[in-house]
Short mmCIF file of C-alpha atoms in Angstrom, two decimals:
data_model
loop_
_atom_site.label_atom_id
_atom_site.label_comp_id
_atom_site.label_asym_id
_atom_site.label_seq_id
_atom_site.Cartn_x
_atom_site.Cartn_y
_atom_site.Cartn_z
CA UNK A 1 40.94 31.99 32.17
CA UNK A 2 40.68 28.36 31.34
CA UNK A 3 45.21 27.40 32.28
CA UNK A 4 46.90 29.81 30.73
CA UNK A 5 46.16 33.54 29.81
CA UNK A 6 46.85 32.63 26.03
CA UNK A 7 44.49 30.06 25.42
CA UNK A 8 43.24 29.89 22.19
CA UNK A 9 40.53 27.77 22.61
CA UNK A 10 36.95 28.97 21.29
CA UNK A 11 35.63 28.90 24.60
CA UNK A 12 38.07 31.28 26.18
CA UNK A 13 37.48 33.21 22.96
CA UNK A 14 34.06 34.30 22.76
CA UNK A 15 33.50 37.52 22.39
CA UNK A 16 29.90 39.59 24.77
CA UNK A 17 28.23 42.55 22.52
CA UNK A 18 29.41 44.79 25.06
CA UNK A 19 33.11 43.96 24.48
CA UNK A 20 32.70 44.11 20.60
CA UNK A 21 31.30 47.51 21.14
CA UNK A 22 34.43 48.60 23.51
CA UNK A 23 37.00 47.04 20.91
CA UNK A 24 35.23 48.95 18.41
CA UNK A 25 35.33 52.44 20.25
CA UNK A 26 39.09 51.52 20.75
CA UNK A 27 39.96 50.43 17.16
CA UNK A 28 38.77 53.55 16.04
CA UNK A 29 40.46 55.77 19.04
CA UNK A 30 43.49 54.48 17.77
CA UNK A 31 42.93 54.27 14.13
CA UNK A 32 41.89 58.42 14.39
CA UNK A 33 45.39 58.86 16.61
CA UNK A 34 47.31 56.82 14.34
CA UNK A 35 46.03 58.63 11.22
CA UNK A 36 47.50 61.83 12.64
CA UNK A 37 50.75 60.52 12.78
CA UNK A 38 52.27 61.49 9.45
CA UNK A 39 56.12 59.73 10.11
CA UNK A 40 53.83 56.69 11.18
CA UNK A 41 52.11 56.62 8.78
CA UNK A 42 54.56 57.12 6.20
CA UNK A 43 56.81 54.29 7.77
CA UNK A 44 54.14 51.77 6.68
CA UNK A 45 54.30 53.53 3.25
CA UNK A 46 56.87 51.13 0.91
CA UNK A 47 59.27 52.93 -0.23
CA UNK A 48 59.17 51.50 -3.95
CA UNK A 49 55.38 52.26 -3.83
CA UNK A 50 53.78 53.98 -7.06
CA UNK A 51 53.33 57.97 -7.37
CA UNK A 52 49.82 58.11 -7.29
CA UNK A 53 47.12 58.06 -4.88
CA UNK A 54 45.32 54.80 -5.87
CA UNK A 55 49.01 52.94 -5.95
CA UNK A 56 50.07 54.60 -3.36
CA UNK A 57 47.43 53.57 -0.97
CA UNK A 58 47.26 49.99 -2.23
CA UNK A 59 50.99 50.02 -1.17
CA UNK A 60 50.21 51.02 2.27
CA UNK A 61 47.34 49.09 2.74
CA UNK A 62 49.36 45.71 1.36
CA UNK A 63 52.24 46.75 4.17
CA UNK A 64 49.85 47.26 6.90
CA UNK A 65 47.55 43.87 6.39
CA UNK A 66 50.53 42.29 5.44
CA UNK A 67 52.03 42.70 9.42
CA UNK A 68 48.73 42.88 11.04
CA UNK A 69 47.49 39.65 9.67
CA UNK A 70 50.74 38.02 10.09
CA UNK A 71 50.49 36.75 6.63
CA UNK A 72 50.39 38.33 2.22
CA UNK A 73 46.67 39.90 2.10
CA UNK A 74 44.56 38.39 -0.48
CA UNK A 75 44.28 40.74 -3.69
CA UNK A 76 40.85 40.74 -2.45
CA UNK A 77 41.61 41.76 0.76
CA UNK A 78 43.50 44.81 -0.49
CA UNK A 79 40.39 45.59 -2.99
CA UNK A 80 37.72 45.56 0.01
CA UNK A 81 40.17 48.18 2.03
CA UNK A 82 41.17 49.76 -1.29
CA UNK A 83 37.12 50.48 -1.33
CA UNK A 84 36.95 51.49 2.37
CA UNK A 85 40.24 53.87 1.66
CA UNK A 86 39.03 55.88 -1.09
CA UNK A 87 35.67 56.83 0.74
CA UNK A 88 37.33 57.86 3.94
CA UNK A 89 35.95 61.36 4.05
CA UNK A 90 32.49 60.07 3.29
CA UNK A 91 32.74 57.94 6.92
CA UNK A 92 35.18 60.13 9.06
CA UNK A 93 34.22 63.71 7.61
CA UNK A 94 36.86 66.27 6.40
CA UNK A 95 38.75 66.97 3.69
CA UNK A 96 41.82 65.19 3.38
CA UNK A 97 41.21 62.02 1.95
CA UNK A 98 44.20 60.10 2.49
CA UNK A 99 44.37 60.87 6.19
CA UNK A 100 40.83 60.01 6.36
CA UNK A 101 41.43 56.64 4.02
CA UNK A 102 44.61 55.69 6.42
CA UNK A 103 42.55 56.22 9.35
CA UNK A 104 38.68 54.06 8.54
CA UNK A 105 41.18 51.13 6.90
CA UNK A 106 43.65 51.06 10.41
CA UNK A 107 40.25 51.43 12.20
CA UNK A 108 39.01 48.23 9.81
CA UNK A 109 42.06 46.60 9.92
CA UNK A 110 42.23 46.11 13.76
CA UNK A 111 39.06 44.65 13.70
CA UNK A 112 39.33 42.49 11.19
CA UNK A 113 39.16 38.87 12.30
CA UNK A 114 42.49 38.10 10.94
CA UNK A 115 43.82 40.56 13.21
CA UNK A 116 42.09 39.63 16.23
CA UNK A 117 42.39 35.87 15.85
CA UNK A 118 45.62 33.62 14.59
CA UNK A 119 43.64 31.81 11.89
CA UNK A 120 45.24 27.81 11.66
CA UNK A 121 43.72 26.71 8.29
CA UNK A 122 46.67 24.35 7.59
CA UNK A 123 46.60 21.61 4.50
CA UNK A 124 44.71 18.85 3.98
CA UNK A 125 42.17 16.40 6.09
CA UNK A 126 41.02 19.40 8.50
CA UNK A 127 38.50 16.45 10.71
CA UNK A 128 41.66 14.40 11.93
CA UNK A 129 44.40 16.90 12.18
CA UNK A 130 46.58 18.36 9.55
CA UNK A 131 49.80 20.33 8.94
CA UNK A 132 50.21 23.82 9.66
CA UNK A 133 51.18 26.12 6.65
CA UNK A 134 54.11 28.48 6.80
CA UNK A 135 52.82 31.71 7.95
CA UNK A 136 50.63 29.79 10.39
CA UNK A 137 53.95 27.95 11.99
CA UNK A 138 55.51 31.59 12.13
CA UNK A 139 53.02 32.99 14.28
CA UNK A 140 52.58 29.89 16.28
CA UNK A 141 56.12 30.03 16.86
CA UNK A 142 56.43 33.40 17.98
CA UNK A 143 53.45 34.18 19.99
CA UNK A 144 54.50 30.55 21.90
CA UNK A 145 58.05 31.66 22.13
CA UNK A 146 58.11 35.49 22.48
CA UNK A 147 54.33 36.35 23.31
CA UNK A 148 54.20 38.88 20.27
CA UNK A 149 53.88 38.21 16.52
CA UNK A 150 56.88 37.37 13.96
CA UNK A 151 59.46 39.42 13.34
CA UNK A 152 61.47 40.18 10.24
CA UNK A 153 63.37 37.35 9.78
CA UNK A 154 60.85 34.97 11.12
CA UNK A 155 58.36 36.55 8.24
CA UNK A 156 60.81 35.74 5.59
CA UNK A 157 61.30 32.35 6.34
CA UNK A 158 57.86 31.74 5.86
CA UNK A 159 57.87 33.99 2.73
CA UNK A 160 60.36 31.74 1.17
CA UNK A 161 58.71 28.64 1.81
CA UNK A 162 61.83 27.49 4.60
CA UNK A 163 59.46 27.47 7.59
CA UNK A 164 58.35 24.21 6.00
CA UNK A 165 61.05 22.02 6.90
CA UNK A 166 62.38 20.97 10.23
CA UNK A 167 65.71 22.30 10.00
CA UNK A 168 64.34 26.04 9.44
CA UNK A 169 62.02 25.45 12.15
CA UNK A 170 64.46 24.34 14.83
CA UNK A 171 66.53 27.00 13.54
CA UNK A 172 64.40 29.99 14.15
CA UNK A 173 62.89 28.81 17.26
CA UNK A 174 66.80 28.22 18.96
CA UNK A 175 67.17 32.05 17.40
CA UNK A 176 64.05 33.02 19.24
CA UNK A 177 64.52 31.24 22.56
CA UNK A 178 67.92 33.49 22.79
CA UNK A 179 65.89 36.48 22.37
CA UNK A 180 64.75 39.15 24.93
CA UNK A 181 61.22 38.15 24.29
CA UNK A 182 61.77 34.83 24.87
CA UNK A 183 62.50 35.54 28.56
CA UNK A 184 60.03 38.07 28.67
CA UNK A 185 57.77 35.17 27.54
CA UNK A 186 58.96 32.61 30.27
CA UNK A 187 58.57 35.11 33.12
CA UNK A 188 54.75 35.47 32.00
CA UNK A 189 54.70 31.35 32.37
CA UNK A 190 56.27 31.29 35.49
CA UNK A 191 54.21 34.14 37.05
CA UNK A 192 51.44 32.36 35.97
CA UNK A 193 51.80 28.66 37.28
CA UNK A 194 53.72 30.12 40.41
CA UNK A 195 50.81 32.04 40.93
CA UNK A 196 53.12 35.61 41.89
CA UNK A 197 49.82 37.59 41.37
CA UNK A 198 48.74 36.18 44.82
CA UNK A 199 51.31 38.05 46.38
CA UNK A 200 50.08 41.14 46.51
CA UNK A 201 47.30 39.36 49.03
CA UNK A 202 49.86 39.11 51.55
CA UNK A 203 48.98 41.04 54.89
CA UNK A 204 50.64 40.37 57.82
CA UNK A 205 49.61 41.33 62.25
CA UNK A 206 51.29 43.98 62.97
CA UNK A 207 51.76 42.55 66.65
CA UNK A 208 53.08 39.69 65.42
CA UNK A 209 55.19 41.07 63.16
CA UNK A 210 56.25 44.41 63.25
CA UNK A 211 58.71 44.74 60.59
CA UNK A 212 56.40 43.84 57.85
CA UNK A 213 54.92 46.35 55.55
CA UNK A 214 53.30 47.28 52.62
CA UNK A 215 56.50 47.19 50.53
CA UNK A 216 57.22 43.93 50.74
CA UNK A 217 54.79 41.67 48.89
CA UNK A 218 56.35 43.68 45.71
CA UNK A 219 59.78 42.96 46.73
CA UNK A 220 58.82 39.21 47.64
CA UNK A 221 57.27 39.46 43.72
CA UNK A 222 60.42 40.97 42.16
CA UNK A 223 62.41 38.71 44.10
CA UNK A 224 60.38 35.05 42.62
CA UNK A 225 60.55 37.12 39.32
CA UNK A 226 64.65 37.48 39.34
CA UNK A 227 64.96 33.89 40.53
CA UNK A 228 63.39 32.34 38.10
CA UNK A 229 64.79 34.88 35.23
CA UNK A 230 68.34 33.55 36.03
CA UNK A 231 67.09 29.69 35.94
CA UNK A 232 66.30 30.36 32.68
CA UNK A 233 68.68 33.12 31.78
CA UNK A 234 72.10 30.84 33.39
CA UNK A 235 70.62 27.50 31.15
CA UNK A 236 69.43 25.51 34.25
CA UNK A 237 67.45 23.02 34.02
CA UNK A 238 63.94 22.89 36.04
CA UNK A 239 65.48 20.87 39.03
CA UNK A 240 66.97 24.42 40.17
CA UNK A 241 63.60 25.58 40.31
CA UNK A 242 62.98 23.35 43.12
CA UNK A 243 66.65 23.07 44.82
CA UNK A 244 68.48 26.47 43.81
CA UNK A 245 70.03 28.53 46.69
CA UNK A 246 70.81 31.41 44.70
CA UNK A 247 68.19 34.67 45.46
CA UNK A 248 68.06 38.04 44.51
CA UNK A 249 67.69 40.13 47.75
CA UNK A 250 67.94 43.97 48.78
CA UNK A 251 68.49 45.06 52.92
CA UNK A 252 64.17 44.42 53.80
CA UNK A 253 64.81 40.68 52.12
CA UNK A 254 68.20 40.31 53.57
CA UNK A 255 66.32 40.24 56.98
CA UNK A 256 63.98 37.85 56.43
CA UNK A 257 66.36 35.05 55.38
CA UNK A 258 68.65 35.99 58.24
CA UNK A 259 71.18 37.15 55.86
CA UNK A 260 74.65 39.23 57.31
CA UNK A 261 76.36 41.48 54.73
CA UNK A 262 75.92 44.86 53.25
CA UNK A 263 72.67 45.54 51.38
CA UNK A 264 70.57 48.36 50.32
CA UNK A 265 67.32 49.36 48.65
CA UNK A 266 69.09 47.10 44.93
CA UNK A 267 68.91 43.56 44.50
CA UNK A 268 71.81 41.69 44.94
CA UNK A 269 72.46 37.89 44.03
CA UNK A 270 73.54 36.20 46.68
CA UNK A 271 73.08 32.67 48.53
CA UNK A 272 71.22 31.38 51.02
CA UNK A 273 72.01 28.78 54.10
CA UNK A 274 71.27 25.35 51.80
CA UNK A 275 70.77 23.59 54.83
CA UNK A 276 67.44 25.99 55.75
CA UNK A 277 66.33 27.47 51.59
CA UNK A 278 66.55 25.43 48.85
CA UNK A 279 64.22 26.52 45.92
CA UNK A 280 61.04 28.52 45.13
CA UNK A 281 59.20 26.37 48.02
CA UNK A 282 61.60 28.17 50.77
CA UNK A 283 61.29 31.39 49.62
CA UNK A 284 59.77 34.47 51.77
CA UNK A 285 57.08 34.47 48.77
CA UNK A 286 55.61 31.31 48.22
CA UNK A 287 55.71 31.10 52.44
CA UNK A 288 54.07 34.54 53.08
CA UNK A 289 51.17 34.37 50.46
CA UNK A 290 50.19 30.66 52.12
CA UNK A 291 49.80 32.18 55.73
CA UNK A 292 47.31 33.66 57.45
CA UNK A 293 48.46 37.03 59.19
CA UNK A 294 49.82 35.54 62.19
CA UNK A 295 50.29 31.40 61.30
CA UNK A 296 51.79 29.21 58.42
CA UNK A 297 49.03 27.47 56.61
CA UNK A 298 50.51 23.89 55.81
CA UNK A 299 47.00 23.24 54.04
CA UNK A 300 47.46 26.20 51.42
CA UNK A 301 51.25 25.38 50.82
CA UNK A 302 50.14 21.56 50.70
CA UNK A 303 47.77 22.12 48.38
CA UNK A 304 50.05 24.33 46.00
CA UNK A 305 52.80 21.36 46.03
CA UNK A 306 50.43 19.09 45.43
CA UNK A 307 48.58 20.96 42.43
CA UNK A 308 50.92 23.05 40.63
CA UNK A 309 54.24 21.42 41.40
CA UNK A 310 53.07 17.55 41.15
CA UNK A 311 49.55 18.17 38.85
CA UNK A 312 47.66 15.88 41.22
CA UNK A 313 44.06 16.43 41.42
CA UNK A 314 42.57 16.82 44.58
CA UNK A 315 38.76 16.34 45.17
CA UNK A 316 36.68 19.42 46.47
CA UNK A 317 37.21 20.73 49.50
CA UNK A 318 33.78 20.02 52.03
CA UNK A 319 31.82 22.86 52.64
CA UNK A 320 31.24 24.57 55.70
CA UNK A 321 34.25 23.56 57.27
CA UNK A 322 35.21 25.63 60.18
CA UNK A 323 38.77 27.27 60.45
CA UNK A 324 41.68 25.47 62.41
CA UNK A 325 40.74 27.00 66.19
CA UNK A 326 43.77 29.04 68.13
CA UNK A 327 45.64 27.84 70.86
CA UNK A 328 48.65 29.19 73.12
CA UNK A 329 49.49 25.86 74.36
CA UNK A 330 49.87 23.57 71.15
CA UNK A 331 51.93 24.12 67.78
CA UNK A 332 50.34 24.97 64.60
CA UNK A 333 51.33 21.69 63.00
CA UNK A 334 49.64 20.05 66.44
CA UNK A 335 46.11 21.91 65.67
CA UNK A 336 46.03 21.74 61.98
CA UNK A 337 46.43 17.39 62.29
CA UNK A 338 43.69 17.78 65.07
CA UNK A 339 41.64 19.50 62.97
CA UNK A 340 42.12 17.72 59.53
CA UNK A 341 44.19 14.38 60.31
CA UNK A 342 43.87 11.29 61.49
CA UNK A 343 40.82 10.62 62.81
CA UNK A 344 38.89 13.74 61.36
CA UNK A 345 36.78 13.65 58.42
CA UNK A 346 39.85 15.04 56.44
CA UNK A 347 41.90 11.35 56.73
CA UNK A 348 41.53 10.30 53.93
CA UNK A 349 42.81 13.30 51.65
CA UNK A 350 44.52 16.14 54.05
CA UNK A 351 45.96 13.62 55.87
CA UNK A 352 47.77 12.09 53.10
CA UNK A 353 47.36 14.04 50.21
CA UNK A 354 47.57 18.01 51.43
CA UNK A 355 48.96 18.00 55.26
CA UNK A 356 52.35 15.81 54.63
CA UNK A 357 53.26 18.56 51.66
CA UNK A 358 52.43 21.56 53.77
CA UNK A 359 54.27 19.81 57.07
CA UNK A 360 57.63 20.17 55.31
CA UNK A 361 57.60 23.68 55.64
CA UNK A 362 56.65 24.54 59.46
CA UNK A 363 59.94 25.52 59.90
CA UNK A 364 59.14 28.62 58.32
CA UNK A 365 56.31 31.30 59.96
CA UNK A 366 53.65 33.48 58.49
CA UNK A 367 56.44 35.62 56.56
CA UNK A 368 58.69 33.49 56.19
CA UNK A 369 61.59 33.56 58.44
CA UNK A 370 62.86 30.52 59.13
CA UNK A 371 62.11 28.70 62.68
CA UNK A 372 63.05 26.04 64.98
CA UNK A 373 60.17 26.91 67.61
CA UNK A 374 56.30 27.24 67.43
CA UNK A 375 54.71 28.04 70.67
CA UNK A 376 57.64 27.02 72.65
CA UNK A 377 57.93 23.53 70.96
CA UNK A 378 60.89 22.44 68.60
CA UNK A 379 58.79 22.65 64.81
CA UNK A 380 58.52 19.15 63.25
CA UNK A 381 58.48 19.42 59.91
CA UNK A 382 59.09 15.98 59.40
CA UNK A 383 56.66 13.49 57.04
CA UNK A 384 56.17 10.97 54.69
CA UNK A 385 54.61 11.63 50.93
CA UNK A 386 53.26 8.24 49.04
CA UNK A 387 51.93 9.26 45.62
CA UNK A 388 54.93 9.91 43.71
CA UNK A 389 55.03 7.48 40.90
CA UNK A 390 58.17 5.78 42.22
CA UNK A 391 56.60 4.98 45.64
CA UNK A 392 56.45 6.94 49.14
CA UNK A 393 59.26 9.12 50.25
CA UNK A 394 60.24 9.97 53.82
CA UNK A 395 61.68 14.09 54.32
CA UNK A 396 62.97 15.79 57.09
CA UNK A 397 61.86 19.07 55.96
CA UNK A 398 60.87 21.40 53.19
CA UNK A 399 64.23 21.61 51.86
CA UNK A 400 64.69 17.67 51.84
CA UNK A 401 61.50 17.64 50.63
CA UNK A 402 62.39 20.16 47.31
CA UNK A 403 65.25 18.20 46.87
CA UNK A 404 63.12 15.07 46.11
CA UNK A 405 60.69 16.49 44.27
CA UNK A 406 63.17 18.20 42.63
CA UNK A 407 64.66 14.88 41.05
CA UNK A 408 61.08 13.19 40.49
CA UNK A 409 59.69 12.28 37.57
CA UNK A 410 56.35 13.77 39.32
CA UNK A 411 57.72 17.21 38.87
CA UNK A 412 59.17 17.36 35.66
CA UNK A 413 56.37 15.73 34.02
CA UNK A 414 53.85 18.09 35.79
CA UNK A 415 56.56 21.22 34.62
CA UNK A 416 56.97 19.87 31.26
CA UNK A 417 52.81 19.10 30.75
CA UNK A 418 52.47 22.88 31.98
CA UNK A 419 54.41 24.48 29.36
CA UNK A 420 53.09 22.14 26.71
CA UNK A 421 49.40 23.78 27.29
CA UNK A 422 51.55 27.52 27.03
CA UNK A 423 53.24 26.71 24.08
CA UNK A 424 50.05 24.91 22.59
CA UNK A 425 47.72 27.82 23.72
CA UNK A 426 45.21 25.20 24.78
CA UNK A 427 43.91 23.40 27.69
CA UNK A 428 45.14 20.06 28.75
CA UNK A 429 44.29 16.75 26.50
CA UNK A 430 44.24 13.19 26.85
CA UNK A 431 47.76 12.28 24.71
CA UNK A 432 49.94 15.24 25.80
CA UNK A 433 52.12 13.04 28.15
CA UNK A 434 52.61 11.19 24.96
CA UNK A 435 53.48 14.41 22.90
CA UNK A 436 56.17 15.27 25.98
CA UNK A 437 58.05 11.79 24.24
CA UNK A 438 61.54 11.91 26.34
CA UNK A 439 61.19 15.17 27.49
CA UNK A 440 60.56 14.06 31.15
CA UNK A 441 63.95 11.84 31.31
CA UNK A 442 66.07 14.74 29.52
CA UNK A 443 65.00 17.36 32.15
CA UNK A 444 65.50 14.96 34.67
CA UNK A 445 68.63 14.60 33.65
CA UNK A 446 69.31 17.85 33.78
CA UNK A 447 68.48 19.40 30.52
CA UNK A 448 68.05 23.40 30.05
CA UNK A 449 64.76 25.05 30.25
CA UNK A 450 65.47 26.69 26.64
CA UNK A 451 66.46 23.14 25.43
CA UNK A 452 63.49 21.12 26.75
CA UNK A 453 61.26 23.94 25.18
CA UNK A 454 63.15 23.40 21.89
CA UNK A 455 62.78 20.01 21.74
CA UNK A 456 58.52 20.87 22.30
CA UNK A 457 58.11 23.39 20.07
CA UNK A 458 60.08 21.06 17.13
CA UNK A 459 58.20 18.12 18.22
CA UNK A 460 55.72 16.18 15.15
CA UNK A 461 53.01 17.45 17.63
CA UNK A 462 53.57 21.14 17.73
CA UNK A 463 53.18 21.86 13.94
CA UNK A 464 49.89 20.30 13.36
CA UNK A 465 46.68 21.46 14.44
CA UNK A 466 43.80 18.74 15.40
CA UNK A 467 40.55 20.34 15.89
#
């Protein structure tokens, strides 16, 4: 996956022999089920179609490439399935020849190109850029917004020609970014850039820790997933994402963050000590899947600040490097410096760039409970960060340090840049930070999540293409 899951580009698009050849064998798998489906089929049947068999099937055949292309079907379109229809027993045997018509045009249908791909042919000069037409803005709009195609009344805008000006559009995408799929669509961002997939990775020494088990990596996913759901869900802006202390917990959570109360196998929203969780960067989560099985790794959760929540590139790690040696006598923030700090051939990036990040959060151990000790020692989590673009700051821990970050321009730009390449379905370019305009300062400011994607998606930028 080149970023994001739904990029559209043609490299992340190319398509092996072998995987024509499955698509094929599963077009027509569901093309022969479908087929056999009489109230299915008949839904797709218009109910002011003709009588007979030829108008009948035209009917259908308009209907179905009509949703499945996301756009009218050329009348030439409809005469090449039209041709495919009325030789159906010829290619799928048998003798009824409109279930064998409805089930080699479904079968042609879902492998049409148009189907497959969101064709952006737009208007006009194609070499510098040019202006998306209505159908094309529809389904740009809702597979950014909702992850699925148009619905209903998304269609007819672009049927009646409104999805051309930028009232309609702001219109229907504040409609859609109220909708279920809309939220639906976020989660699938956030699991994404959050990386909650690496998660289920977690393992844990059973010595050291004998109340983990095999449970809880899904609970520490369901619990990211709920957090960031009600961010979006309660119109927060993304500073909560870094400086929230609302969770979602059941009684196996509730331990972990230390938590007194009544809980049981349900989640329950609750809050956490600010002074010890503050965000997505203090949760069991985040602190579990960048751990080893019995130690914090400050490198790991370093490098995850420093990547996805500030987009700062790092250069390549060396090779060969050997692992941070044990010790009984010295704290894991003691070794890890030894190993990689001052001094070492990591000074010049882990000491500055990775280690300072990942230092914030020592007070936390391998699954996340929080800590004052580490091998008998009080934990310093203490450091100092200088590449934010408003100069160095100095934290006392991870939550001081989510609270910063939280109000940088660092973080909201990074956020902000992130969903541009969702919404865009591309890879980063040189100009998006221009295309983000005052997006950066609003969210700063404390601007909703659904708002700052309204103002992107109804941005100059978003309803062009540029090749």
């Amino acid at each position: 996956v080149l970023g994001f899951d739904n990029n559209n580009t043609g490299t992340a698009l190319d398509v092996s022999s072998d995987l024509r050849s499955d698509y094929e064998q599963a077009s027509e798998s569901i093309a022969r089920a479908f087929a056999g489906d009489a109230a299915g089929v008949a839904a797709l049947v218009p109910k002011s179609a003709p009588a007979d068999n030829e108008g009948k099937a035209r009917s259908f055949i308009r209907a179905l490439a009509e949703r499945a292309y996301r756009r009218p079907p050329l009348d030439s379109e409809v005469d090449q399935l039209w041709n495919l229809f009325r030789q159906g027993t010829s290619f799928v045997g048998g003798t009824d020849g409109w279930k064998a018509g409805v089930e080699v045009v479904v079968g042609a249908v879902l492998q049409s190109p148009y189907f497959v791909y969101r064709a952006e042919l737009g208007s006009g000069e194609n070499t510098k850029g040019f202006a998306l037409a209505p159908y094309e803005m529809a389904s740009r709009l809702a597979f950014a917004l909702t992850d699925t195609m148009p619905d209903d009344e998304l269609f007819e805008a672009a049927r009646s020609g409104r999805l051309k000006t930028a009232d309609e559009i702001r219109r229907q995408a504040s409609r859609l970014l109220n909708s279920d799929g809309a939220l639906t669509s976020a989660r699938h961002f956030h699991e994404q850039l959050f990386q909650v997939a690496s998660f289920d990775r977690i393992e844990k020494d059973a010595t050291a820790f004998p109340s983990f088990s095999t449970e809880l990596p899904q609970l520490m996913k369901e619990e990211t997933r709920l957090f960031l759901d009600d961010i979006v869900k309660s119109g927060s802006g993304a500073t909560a994402i870094l400086n929230s202390d609302v969770a979602f917990v059941n009684a196996k959570l509730a331990k972990i963050y230390g938590l007194s109360g009544t809980f049981d196998d349900a989640f329950k929203k609750t809050t956490l000590d600010s002074k010890q969780r503050r965000g997505l960067l203090t949760r069991a989560g985040f602190l579990a899947a960048n751990a080893d099985t019995r130690n914090p790794d400050p490198i790991h959760r370093g490098v995850f600040v420093s990547q996805v929540i500030l987009c700062k590139e790092l250069p390549s790690p060396a090779m060969n490097v050997p692992p941070v040696p044990a010790s009984a006598t010295t704290t894991n923030r003691q070794r890890v410096e030894a190993h990689t700090g001052k001094g070492t051939c990591g000074a010049t990036c882990h000491a500055t760039l990775i280690n300072p990040l990942g230092f914030a959060f020592e007070s936390f151990d391998a699954m996340g409970q929080h800590r004052a000790k580490d091998n008998g020692a009080n934990v310093d989590a203490s450091g100092e960060y200088q590449e934010l673009a408003a100069g160095a700051i100095s934290f006392a821990d991870g939550v001081d340090l989510s609270q910063q970050l939280s109000r940088s321009s660092d973080f909201h730009q990074c956020y902000l840049s992130n969903w541009l390449q969702y919404l865009w379905g591309r890879g980063h370019r040189d100009g998006d930070e221009e295309a983000l305009g005052g997006s950066v300062e609003a969210s700063q400011e404390g601007q909703s999540i659904r708002d700052a994607l309204l103002s992107l998606v109804t941005s100059n930028s978003f309803g062009r293409y540029v090749p």
